[in-house]
Coordinates of C-alpha atoms and ligand atoms in Angstrom, one line a residue:
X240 CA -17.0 -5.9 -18.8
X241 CA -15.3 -3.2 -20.7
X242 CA -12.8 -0.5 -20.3
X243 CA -14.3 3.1 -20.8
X244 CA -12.4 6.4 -19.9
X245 CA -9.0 7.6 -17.9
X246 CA -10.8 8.6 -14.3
X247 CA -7.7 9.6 -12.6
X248 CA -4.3 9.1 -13.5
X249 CA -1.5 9.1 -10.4
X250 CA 1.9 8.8 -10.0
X251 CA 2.1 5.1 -9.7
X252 CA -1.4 3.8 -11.3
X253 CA -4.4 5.0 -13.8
X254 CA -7.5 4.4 -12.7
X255 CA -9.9 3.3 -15.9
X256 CA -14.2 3.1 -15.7
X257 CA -16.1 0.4 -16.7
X258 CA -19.5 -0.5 -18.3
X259 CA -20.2 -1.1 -14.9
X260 CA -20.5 2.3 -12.7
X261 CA -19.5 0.1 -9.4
X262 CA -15.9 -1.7 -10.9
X263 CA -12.9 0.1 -11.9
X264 CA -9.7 -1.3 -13.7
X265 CA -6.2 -0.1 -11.9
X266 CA -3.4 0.1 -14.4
X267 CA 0.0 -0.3 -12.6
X268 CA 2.9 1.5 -14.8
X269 CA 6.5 1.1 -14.3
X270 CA 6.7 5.2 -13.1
X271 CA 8.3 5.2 -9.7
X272 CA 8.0 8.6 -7.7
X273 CA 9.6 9.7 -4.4
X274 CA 9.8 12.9 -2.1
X275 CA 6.9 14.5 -3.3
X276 CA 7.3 13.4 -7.0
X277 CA 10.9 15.3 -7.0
X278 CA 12.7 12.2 -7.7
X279 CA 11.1 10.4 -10.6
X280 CA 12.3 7.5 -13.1
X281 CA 10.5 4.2 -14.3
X282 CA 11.4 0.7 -12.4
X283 CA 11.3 -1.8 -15.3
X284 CA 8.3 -4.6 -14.3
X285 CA 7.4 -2.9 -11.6
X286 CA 3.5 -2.6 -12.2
X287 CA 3.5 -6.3 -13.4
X288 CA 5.2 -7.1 -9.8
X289 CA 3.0 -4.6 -7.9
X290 CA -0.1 -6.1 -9.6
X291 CA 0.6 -9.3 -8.7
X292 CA 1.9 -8.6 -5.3
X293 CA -1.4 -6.7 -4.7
X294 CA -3.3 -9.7 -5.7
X295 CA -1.7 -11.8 -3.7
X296 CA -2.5 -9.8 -0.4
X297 CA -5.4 -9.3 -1.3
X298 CA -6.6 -12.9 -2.2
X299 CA -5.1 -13.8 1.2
X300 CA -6.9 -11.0 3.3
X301 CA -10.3 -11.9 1.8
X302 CA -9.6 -15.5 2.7
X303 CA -9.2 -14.2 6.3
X304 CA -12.0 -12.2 6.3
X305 CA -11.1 -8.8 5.6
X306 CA -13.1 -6.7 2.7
X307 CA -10.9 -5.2 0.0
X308 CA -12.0 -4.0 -3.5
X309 CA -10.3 -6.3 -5.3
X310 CA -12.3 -7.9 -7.5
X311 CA -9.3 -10.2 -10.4
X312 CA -6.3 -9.7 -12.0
X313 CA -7.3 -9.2 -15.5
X314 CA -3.9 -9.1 -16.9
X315 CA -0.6 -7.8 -16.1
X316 CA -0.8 -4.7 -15.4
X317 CA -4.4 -4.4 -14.2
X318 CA -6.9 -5.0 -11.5
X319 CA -10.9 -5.0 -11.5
X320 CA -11.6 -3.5 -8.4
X321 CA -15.1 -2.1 -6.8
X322 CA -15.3 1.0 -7.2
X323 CA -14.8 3.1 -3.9
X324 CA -15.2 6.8 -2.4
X325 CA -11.9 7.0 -0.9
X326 CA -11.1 8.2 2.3
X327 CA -8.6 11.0 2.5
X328 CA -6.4 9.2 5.3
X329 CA -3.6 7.1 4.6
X330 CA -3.3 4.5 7.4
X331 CA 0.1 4.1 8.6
X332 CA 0.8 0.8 10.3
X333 CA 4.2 0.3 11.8
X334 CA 6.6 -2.6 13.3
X335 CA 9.8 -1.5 13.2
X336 CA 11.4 1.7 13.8
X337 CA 12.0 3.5 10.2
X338 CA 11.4 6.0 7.6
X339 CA 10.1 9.3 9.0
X340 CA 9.1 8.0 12.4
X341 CA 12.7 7.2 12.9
X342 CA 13.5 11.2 11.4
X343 CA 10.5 12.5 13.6
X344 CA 11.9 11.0 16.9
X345 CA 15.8 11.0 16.4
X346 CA 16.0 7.3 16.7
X347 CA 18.1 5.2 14.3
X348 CA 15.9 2.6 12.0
X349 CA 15.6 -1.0 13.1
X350 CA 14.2 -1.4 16.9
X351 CA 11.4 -3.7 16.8
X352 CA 8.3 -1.7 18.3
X353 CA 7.1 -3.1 22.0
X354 CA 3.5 -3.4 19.7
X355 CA 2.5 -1.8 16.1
X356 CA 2.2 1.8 16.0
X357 CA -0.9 3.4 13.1
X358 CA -0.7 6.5 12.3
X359 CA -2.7 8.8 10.2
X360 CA -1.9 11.0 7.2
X361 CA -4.1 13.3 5.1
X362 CA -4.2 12.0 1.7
X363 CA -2.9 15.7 0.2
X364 CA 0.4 16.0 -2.0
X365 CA 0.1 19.5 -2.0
X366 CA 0.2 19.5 1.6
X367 CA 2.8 16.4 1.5
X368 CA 0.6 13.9 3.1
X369 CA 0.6 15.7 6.9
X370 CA 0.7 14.0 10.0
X371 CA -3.2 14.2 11.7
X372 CA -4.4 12.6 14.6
X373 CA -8.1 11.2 14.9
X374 CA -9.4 14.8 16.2
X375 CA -8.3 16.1 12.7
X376 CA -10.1 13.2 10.7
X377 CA -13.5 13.2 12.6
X378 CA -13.7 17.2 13.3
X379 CA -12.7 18.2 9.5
X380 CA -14.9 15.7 8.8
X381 CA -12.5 13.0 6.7
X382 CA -14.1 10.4 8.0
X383 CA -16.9 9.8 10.9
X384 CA -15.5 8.2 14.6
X385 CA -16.9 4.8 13.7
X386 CA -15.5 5.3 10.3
X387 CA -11.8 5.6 11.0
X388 CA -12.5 3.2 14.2
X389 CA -13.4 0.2 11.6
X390 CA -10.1 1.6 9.5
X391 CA -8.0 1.5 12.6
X392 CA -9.2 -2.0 13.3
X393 CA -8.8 -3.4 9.6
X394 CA -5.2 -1.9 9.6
X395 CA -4.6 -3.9 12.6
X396 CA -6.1 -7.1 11.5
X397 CA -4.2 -6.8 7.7
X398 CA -1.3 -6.7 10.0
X399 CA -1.3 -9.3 11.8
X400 CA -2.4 -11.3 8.6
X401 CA 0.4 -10.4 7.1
X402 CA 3.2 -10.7 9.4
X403 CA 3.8 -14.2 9.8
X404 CA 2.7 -14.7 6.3
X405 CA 5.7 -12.6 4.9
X406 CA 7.7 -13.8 8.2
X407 CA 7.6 -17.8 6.6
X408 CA 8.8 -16.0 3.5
X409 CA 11.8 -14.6 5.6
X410 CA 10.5 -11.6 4.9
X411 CA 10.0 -8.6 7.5
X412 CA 7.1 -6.4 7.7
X413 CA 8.7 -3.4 8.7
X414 CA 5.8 -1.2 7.9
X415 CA 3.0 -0.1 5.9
X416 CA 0.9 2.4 4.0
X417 CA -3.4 1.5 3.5
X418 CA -6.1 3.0 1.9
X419 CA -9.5 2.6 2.6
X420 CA -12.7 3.3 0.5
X421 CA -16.8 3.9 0.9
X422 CA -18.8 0.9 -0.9
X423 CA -22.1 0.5 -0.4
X424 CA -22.6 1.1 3.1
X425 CA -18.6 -0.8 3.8
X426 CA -15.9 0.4 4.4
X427 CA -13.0 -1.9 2.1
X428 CA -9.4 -2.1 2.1
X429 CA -8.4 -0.1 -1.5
X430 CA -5.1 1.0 -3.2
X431 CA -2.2 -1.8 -3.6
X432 CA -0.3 -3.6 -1.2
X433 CA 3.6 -4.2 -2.6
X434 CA 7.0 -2.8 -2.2
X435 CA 5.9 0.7 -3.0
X436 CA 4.0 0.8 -0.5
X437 CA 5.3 -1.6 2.3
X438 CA 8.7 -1.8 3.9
X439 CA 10.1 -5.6 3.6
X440 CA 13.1 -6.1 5.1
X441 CA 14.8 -9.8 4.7
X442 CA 14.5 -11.6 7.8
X443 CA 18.1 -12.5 8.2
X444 CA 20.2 -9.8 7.1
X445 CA 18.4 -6.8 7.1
X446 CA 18.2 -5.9 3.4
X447 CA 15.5 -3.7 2.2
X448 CA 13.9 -5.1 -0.6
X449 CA 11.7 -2.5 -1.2
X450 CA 11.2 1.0 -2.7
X451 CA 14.1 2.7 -0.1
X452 CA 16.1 1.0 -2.8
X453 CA 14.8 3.6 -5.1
X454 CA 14.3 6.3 -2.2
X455 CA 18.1 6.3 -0.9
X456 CA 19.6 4.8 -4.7
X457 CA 20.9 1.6 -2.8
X458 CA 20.5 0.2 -6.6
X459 CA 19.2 -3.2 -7.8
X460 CA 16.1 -1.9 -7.3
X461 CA 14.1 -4.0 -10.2
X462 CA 16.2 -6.9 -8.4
X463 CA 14.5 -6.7 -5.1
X464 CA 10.9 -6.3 -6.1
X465 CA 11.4 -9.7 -8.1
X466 CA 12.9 -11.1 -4.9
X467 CA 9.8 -10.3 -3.0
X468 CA 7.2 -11.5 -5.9
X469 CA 9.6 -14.9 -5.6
X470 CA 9.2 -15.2 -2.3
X471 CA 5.6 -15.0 -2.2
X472 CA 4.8 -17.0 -4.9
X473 CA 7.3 -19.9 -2.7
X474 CA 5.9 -22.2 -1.0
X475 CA 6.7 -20.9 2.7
Ligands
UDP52 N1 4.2 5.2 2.3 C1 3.6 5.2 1.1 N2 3.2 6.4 0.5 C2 3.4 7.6 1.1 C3 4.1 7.6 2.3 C4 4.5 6.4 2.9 O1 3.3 4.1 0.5 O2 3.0 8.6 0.5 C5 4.7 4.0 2.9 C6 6.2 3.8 2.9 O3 6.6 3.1 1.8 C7 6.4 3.0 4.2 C8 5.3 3.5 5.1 O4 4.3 4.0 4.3 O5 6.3 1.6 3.9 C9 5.7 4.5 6.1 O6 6.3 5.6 5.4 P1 7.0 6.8 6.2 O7 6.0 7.5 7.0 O8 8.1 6.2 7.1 O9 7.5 7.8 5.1 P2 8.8 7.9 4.3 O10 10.0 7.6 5.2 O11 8.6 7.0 3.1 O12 8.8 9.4 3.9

């Protein structure tokens, strides 16, 4: 297998070809972006901690069943992956009252939801990723009813996968960003699944150990995204 061109290059990841038109290699960089890419700086080690992170969710959601493109960790910073036709929804799963559901609602951050909440976004940072419901996604034509009804189940399922698996960690799942992808008839579970993109709370005192550090400059940021790769690289 060998790396060909830049594809796509984001705010958090490039996205290399291969000799092989069905894998891609994801490069994780150290760039750390938030509110719309106003607030930008780098995170030192935080691709090498995402990357692993990622591949340790993923490992574990394929050993329960669920699809995702992940394919191996080739190295530090990068991830074979299949190669997918994204779909424009980001898949919102949610366990705990926080980030703009708290802002939407007035409520302070921290109740434990009665059961998890998923919401939809449209994947559009021109449009700052809006709010859409599942009218929006099978109307406009983002994605076809069974299509976002298999997403909406995954999202559940990674959930509950994940939850007591970070819970033995004393970690808390406070919420969650997915990405899901076309392959070959599939839909797969894409993207990366770390502290960028997850809210991890510790289980006892509340911390956030996770990208609000950068978010809201709470500092040791680098600090708490090694705290979570040590955790889930303990034995629980
Ligand atoms: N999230 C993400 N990318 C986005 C928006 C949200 O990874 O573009 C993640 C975020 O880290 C959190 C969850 O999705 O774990 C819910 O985010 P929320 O809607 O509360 O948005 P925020 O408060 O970050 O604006």
């Amino acid at each position: 297998m060998e790396k060909r061109e830049l594809l796509y290059e984001g705010k958090a990841k490039k996205l290399f070809a291969t000799d092989d038109p069905g894998l891609v290699i994801q490069y994780f960089k150290d760039d750390a972006t938030a509110f719309d890419g106003t607030k930008k700086a780098t995170i030192a080690s935080k691709g090498v901690i995402n990357n692993a992170c990622s591949e340790i969710f993923f490992r574990l959601l394929e050993g329960h069943g669920v699809r995702t493109h992940f394919v191996e960790r080739l190295d530090e910073r990068e991830m074979l992956c299949r190669r997918l036709d994204i779909v424009p929804v980001e898949m919102i799963v949610r366990n705990v009252m926080a980030g703009s559901l708290a802002r939407r609602l007035g409520r302070p951050e921290g109740d434990r939801l009665a059961a998890p909440i998923v919401e939809y976004c449209y994947k559009s940072d021109a449009l700052h990723d809006p709010l859409i419901n599942r009218w929006h996604v099978t109307v406009l034509g983002f994605a076809t009813g069974a299509e976002i009804d298999t997403m909406t189940a995954m999202a559940l399922r990674v959930n509950e996968i994940l939850t007591p698996f970070l819970a033995a960690r004393k970690l808390l799942l406070v919420d969650m960003k997915l990405e899901f992808g076309r392959f070959q008839g599939d839909i797969l579970l894409g993207d990366e699944i770390c502290p960028d993109t997850c809210r991890f709370w510790d289980a006892d005192t509340g911390r956030k150990l996770d990208k609000d550090r950068f978010r809201h400059d709470l500092g040791d940021v680098a600090e708490a995204y090694h705290e979570v790769h040590r955790r889930l690289t303990s034995p629980a």
